PDB file of C-alpha atoms in Angstrom:
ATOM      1  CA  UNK F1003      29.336  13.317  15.210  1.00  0.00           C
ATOM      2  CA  UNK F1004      32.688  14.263  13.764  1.00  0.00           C
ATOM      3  CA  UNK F1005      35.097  11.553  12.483  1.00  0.00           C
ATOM      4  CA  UNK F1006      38.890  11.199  12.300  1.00  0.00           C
ATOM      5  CA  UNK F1007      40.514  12.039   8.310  1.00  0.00           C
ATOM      6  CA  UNK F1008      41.274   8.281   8.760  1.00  0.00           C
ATOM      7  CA  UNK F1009      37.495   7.219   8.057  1.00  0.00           C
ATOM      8  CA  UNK F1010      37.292   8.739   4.707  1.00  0.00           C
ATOM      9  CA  UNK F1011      38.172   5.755   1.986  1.00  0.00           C
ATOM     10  CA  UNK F1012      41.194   5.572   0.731  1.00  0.00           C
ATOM     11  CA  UNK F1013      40.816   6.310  -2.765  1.00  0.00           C
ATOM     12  CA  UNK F1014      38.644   9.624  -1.646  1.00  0.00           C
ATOM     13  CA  UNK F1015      41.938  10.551   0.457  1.00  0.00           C
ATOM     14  CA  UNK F1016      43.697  10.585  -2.750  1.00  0.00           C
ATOM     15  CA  UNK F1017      41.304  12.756  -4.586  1.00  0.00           C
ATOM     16  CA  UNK F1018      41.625  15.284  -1.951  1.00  0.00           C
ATOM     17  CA  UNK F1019      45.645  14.322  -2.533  1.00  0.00           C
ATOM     18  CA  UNK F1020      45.402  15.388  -5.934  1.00  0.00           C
ATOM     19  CA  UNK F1021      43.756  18.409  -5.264  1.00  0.00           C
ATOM     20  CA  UNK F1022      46.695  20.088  -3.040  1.00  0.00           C
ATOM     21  CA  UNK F1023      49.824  18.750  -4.043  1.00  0.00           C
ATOM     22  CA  UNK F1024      50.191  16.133  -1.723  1.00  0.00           C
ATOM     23  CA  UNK F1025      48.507  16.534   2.131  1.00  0.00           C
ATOM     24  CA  UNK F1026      51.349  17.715   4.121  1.00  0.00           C
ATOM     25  CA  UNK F1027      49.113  18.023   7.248  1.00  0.00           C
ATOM     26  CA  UNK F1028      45.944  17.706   8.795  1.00  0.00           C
ATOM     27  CA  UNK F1029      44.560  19.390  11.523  1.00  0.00           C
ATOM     28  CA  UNK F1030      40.644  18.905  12.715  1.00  0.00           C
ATOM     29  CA  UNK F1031      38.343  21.831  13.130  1.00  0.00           C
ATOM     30  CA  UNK F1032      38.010  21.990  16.740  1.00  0.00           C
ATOM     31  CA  UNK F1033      34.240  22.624  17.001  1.00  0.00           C
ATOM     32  CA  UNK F1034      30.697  22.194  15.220  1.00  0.00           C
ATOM     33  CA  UNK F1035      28.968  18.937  13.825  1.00  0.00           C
ATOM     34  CA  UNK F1036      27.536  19.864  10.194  1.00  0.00           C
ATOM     35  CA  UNK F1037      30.045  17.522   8.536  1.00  0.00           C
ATOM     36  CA  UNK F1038      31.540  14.364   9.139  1.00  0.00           C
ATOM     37  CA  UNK F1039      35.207  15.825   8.353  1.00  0.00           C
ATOM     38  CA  UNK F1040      35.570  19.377   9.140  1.00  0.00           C
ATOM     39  CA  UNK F1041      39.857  19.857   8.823  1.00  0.00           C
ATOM     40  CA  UNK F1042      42.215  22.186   7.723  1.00  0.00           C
ATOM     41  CA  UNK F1043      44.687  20.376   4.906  1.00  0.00           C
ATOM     42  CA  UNK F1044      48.187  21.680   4.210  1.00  0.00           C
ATOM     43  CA  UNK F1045      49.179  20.906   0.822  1.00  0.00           C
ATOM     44  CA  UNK F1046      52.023  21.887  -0.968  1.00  0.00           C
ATOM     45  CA  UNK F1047      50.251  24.003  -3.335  1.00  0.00           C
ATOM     46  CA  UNK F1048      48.203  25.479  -0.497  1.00  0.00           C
ATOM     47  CA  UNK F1049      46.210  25.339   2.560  1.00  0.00           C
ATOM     48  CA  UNK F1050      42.141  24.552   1.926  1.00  0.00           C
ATOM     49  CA  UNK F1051      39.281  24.035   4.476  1.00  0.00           C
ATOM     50  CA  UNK F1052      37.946  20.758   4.110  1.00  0.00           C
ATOM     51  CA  UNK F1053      34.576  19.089   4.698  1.00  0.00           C
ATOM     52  CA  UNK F1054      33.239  15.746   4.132  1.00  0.00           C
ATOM     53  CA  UNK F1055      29.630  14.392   4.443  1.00  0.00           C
ATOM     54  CA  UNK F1056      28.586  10.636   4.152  1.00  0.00           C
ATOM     55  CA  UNK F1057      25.791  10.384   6.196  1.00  0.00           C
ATOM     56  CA  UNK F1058      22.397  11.427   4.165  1.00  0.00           C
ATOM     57  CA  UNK F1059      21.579  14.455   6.955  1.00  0.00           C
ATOM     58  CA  UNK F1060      24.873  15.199   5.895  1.00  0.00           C
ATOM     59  CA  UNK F1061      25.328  15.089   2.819  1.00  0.00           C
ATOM     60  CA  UNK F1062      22.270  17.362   2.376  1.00  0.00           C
ATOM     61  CA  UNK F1063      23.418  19.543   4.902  1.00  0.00           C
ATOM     62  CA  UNK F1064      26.896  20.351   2.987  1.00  0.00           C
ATOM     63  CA  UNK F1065      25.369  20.164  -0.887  1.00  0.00           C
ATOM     64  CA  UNK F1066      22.802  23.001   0.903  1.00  0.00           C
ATOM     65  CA  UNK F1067      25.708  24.856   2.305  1.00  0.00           C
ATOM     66  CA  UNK F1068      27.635  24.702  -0.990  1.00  0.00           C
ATOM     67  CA  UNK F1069      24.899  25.724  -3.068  1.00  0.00           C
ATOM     68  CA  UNK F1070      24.393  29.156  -0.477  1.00  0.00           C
ATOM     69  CA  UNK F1071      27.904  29.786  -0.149  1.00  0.00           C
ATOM     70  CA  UNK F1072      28.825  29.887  -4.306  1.00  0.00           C
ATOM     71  CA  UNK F1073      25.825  32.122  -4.291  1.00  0.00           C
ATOM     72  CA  UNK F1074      27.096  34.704  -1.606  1.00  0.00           C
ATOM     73  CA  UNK F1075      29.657  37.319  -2.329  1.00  0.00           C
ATOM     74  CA  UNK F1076      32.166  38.553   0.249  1.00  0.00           C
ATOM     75  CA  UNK F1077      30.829  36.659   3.564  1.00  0.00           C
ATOM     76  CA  UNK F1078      31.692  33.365   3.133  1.00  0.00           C
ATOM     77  CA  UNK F1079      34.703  31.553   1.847  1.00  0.00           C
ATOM     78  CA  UNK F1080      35.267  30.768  -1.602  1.00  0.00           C
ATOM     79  CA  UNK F1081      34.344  27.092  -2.885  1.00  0.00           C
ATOM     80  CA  UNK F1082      37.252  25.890  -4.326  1.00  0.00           C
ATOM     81  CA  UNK F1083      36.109  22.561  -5.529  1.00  0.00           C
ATOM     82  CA  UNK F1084      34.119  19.574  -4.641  1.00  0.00           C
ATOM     83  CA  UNK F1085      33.686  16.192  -5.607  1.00  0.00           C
ATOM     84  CA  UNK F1086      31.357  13.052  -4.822  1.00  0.00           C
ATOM     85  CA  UNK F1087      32.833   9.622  -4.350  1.00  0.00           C
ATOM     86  CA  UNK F1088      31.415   5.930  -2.745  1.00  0.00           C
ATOM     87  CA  UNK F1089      29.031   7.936  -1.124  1.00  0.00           C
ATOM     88  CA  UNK F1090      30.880  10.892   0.305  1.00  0.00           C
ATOM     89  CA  UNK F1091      30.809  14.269  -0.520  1.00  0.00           C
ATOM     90  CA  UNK F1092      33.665  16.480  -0.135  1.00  0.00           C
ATOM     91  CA  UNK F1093      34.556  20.612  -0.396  1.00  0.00           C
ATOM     92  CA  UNK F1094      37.189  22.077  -0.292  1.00  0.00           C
ATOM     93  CA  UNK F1095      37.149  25.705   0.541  1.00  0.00           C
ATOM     94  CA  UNK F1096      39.525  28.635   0.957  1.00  0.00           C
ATOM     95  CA  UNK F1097      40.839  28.666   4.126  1.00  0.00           C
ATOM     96  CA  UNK F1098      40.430  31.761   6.416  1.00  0.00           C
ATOM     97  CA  UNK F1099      43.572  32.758   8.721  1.00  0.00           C
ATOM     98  CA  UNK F1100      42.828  34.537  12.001  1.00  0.00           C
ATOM     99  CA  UNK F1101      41.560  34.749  15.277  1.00  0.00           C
ATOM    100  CA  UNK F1102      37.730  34.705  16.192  1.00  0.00           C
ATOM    101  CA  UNK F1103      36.025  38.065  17.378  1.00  0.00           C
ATOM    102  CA  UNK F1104      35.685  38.912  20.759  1.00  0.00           C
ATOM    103  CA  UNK F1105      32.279  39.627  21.391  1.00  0.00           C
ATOM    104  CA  UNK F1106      32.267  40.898  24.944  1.00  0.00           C
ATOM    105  CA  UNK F1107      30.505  44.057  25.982  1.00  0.00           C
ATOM    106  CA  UNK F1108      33.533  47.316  24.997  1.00  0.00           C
ATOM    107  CA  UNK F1109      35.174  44.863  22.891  1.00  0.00           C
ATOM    108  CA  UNK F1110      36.881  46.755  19.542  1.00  0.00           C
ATOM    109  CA  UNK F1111      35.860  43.814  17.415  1.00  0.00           C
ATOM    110  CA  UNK F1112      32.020  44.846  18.121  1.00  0.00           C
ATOM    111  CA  UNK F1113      32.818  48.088  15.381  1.00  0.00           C
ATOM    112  CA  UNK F1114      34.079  45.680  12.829  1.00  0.00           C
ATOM    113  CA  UNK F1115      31.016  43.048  13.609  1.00  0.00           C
ATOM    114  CA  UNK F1116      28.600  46.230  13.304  1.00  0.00           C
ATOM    115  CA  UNK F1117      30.153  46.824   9.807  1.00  0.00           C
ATOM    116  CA  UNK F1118      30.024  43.350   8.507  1.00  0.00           C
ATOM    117  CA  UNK F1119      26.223  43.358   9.882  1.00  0.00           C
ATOM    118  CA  UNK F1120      25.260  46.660   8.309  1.00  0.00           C
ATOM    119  CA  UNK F1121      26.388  44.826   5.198  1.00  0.00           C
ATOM    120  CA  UNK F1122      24.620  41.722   5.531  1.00  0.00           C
ATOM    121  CA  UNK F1123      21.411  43.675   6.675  1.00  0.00           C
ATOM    122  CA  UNK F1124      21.266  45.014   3.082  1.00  0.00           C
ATOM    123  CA  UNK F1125      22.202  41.794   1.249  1.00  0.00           C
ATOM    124  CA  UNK F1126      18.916  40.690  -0.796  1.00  0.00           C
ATOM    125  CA  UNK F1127      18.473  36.673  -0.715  1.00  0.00           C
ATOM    126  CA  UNK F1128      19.963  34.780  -3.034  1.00  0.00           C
ATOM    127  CA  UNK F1129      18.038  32.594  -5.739  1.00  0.00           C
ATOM    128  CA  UNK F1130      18.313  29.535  -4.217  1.00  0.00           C
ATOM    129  CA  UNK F1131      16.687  27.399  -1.159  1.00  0.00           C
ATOM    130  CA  UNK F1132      16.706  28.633   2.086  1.00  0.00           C
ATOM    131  CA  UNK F1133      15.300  28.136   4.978  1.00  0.00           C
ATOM    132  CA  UNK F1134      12.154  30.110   6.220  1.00  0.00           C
ATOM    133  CA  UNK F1135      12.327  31.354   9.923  1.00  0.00           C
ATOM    134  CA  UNK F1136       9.598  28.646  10.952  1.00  0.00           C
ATOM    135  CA  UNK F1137      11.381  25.885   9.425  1.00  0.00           C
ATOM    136  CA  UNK F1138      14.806  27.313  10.715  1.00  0.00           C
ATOM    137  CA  UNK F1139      13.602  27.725  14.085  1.00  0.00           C
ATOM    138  CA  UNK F1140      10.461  25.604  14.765  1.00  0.00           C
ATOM    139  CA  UNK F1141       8.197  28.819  15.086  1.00  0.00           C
ATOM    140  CA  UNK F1142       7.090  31.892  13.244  1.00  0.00           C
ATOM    141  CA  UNK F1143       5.201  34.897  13.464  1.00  0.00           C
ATOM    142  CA  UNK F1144       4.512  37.253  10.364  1.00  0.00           C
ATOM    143  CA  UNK F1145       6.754  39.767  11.179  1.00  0.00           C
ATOM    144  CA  UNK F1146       9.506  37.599  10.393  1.00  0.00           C
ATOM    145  CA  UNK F1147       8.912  37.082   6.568  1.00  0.00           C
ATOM    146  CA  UNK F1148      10.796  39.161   4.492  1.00  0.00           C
ATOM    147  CA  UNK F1149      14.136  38.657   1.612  1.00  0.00           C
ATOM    148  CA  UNK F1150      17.069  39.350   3.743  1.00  0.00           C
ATOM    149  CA  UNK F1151      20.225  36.990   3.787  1.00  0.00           C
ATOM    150  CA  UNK F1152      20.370  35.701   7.369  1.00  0.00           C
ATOM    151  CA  UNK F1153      22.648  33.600   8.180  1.00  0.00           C
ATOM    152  CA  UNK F1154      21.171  32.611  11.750  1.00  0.00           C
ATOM    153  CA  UNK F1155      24.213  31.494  13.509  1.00  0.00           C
ATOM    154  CA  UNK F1156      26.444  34.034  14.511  1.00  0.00           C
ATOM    155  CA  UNK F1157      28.274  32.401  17.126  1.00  0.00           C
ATOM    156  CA  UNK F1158      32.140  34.035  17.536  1.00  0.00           C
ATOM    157  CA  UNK F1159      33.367  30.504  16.294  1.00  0.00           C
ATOM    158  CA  UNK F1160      31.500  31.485  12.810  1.00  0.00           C
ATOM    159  CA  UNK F1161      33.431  34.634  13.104  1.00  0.00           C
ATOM    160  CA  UNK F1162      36.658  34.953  11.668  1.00  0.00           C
ATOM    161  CA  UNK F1163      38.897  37.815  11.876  1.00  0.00           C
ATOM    162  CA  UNK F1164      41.255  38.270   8.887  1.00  0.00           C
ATOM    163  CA  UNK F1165      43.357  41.027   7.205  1.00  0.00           C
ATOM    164  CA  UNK F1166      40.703  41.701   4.558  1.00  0.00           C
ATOM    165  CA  UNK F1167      37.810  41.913   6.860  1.00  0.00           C
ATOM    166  CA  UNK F1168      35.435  39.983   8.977  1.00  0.00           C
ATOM    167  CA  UNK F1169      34.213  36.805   7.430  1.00  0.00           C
ATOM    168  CA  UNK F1170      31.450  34.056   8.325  1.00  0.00           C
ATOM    169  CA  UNK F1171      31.345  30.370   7.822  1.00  0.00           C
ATOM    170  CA  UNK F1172      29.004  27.688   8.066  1.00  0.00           C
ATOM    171  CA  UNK F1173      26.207  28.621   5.709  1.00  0.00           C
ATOM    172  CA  UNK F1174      24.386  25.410   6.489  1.00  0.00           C
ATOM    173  CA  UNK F1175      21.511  26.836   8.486  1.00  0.00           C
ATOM    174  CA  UNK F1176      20.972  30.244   5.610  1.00  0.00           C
ATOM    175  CA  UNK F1177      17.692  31.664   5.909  1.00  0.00           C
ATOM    176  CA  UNK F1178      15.395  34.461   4.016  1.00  0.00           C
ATOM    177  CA  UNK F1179      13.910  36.266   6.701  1.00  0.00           C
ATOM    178  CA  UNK F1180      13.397  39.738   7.696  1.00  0.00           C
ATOM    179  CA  UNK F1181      16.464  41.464   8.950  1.00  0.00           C
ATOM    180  CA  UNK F1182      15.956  41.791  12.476  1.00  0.00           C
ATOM    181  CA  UNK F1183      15.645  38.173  12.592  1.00  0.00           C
ATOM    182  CA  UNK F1184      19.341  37.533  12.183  1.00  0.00           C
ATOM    183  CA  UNK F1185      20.159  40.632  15.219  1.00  0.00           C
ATOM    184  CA  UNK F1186      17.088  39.256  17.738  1.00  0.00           C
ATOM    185  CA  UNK F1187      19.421  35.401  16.947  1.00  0.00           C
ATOM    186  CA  UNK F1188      22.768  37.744  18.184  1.00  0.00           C
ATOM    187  CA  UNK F1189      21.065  38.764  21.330  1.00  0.00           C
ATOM    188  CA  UNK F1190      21.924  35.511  22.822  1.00  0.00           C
ATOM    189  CA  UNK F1191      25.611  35.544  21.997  1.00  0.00           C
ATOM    190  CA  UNK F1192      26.082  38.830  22.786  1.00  0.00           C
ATOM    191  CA  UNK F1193      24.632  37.557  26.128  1.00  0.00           C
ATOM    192  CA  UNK F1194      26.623  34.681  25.981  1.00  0.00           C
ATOM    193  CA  UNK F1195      29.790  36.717  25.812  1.00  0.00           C
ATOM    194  CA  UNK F1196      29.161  38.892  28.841  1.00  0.00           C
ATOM    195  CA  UNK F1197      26.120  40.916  27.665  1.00  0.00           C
ATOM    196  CA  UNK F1198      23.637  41.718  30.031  1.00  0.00           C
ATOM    197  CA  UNK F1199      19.995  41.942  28.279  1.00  0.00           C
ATOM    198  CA  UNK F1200      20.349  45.502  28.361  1.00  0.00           C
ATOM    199  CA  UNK F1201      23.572  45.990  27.054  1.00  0.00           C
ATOM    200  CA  UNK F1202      23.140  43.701  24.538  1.00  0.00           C
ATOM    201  CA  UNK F1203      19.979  45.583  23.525  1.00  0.00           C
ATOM    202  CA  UNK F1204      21.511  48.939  23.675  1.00  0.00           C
ATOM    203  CA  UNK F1205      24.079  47.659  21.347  1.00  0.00           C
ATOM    204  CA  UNK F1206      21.556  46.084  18.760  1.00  0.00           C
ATOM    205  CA  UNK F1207      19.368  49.262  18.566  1.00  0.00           C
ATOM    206  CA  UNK F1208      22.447  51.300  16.334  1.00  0.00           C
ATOM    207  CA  UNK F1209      20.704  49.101  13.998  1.00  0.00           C
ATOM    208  CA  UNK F1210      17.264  50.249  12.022  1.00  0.00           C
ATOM    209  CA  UNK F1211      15.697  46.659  11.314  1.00  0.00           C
ATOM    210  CA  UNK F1212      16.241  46.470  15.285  1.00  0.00           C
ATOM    211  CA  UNK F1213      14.770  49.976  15.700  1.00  0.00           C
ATOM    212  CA  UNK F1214      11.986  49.728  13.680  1.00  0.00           C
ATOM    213  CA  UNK F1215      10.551  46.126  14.999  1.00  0.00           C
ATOM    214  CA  UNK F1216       7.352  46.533  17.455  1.00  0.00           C
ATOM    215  CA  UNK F1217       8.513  45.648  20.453  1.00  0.00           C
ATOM    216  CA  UNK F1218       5.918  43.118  21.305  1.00  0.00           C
ATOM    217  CA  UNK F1219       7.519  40.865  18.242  1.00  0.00           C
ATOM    218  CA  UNK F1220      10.539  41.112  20.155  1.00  0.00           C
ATOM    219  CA  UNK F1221       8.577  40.206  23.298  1.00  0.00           C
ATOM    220  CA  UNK F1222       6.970  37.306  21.290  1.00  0.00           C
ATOM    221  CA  UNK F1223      10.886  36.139  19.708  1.00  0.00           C
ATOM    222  CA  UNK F1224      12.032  36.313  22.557  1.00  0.00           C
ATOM    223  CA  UNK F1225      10.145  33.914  24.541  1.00  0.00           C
ATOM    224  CA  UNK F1226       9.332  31.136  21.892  1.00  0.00           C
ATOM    225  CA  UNK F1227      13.092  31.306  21.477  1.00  0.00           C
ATOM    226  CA  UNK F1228      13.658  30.614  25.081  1.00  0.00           C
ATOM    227  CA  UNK F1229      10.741  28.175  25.244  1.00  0.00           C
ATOM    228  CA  UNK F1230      12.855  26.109  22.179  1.00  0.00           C
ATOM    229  CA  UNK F1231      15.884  25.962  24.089  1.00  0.00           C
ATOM    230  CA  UNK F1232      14.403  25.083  27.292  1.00  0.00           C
ATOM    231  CA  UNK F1233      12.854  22.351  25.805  1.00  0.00           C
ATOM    232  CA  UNK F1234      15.973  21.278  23.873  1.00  0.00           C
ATOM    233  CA  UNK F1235      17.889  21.247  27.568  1.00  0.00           C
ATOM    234  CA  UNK F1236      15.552  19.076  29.159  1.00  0.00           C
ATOM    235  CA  UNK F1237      16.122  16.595  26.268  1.00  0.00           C
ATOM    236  CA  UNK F1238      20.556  16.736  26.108  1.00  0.00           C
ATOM    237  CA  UNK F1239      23.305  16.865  28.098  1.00  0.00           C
ATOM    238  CA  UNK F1240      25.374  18.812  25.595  1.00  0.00           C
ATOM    239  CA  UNK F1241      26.480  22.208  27.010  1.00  0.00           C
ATOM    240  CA  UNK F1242      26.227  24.390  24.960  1.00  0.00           C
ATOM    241  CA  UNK F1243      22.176  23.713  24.464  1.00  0.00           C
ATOM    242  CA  UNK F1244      22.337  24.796  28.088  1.00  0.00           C
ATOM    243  CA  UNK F1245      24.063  27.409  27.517  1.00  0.00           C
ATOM    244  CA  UNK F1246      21.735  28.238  24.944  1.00  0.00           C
ATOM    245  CA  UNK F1247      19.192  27.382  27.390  1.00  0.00           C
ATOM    246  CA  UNK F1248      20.305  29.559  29.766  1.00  0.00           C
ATOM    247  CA  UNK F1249      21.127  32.885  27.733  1.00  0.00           C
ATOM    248  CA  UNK F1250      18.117  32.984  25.993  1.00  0.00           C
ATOM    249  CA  UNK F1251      16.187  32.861  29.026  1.00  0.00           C
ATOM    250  CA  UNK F1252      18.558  35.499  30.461  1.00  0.00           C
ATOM    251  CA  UNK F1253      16.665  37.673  27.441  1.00  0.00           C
ATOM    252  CA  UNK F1254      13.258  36.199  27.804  1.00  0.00           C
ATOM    253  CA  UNK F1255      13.097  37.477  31.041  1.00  0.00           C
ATOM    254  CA  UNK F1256      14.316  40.871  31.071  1.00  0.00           C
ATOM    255  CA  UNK F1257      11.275  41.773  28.292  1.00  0.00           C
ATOM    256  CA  UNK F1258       9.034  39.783  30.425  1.00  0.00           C
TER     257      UNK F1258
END
């Protein structure tokens, strides 16, 4: 549950203070859950990303994502400091200007996606802990082993658009996996975004981890996946796990 700048302590306000300048502004993030205090700060030395963890779920949530994102070049945004106070933990991280991609099927910003994939595809894991696909996603199947950065997550509002490039946030949920993993976790956004199954799949297969995977692991992904969510649904009233719910059913289906 995210909480207003106001329920950081004082004293921790004036660290961040410090840090920029002076706060000129702050504006929340207007999505995701991973932090406590997810805002962008306006100082007048600079604009920084800020997040802010007090909870313990939290807290070990953001020291993970730290720890991933200072060992990642080019994907994520730069850690520009950090500091640990009464019992919060606080980033602050370069802050990433643009619009999010639009994912829908014919959609220009698919090319650049498809570039910044290619990329990751070929990024080795980085020494530190990560997440294996069972305990990232509650289930497993040998095929899914392997030493490929995943990030897992690549929902448009991880996405950011910018002059240099494509970028992705929220490293919290990193994985080592094999790389098909992190393209069979797209199929539901891509679905999400206007996809059908079969477009979504046509698109995917430019890809050789996708090309090269037996099709009956993609069966098998497909519907634990879809199992998972359905599940989830049945147990919130959030949204977006029915949406979730409902897209990767949408795929569970069509390789049915």
């Amino acid at each position: 549950m995210r909480s207003d700048w106001t329920a950081l302590p004082e004293h921790v306000g004036v660290a961040v203070a410090d840090r920029v300048g002076g706060i000129v502004g702050v504006y929340p993030a207007p999505c995701g859950d991973h932090a406590e205090i997810a805002s962008t700060v306006i100082g007048s030395t600079g604009t920084v990303f800020v997040k802010a963890a007090f909870s313990g779920p939290g807290v070990r949530s953001l020291r993970h994502e730290v720890a991933v994102t200072r060992a990642i070049d080019g994907f994520p945004p730069a850690v520009l400091w950090d500091f640990e106070s009464d019992g919060w933990l606080v980033v602050g991280a370069e802050h990433l200007d643009g619009p999010h991609p639009d994912l829908s099927a014919d959609s220009p910003d698919l090319d650049t996606l498809a570039a910044t994939l290619t990329r990751l595809q070929e990024t080795t894991a980085p020494d530190v802990r990560l997440y294996g696909p069972a305990g990232r996603l509650s289930f497993a199947h040998p095929a899914m082993d392997g030493d490929v950065l995943v990030h897992s997550d690549l929902n448009p509002a991880n996405l950011i658009l910018t002059p240099q490039g494509l970028r992705i946030v929220d490293w919290a949920y990193a994985t080592k996996a094999a790389p098909w993993v992190e393209l069979a976790l797209l199929t539901q956004w891509l679905i999400g975004n206007g996809h059908t199954p079969a477009q979504a799949e046509d698109w995917l297969s430019q890809f050789p981890a996708w090309a090269g995977t037996d099709p009956k692991v993609l069966d098998d992904f497909a519907a634990r996946n879809a199992s998972k969510w359905a599940t989830k649904s049945r147990q919130s009233t959030e949204s977006w796990v029915h949406d979730l719910a409902c897209w990767t059913h949408e795929w569970a289906a069509y390789r049915a």
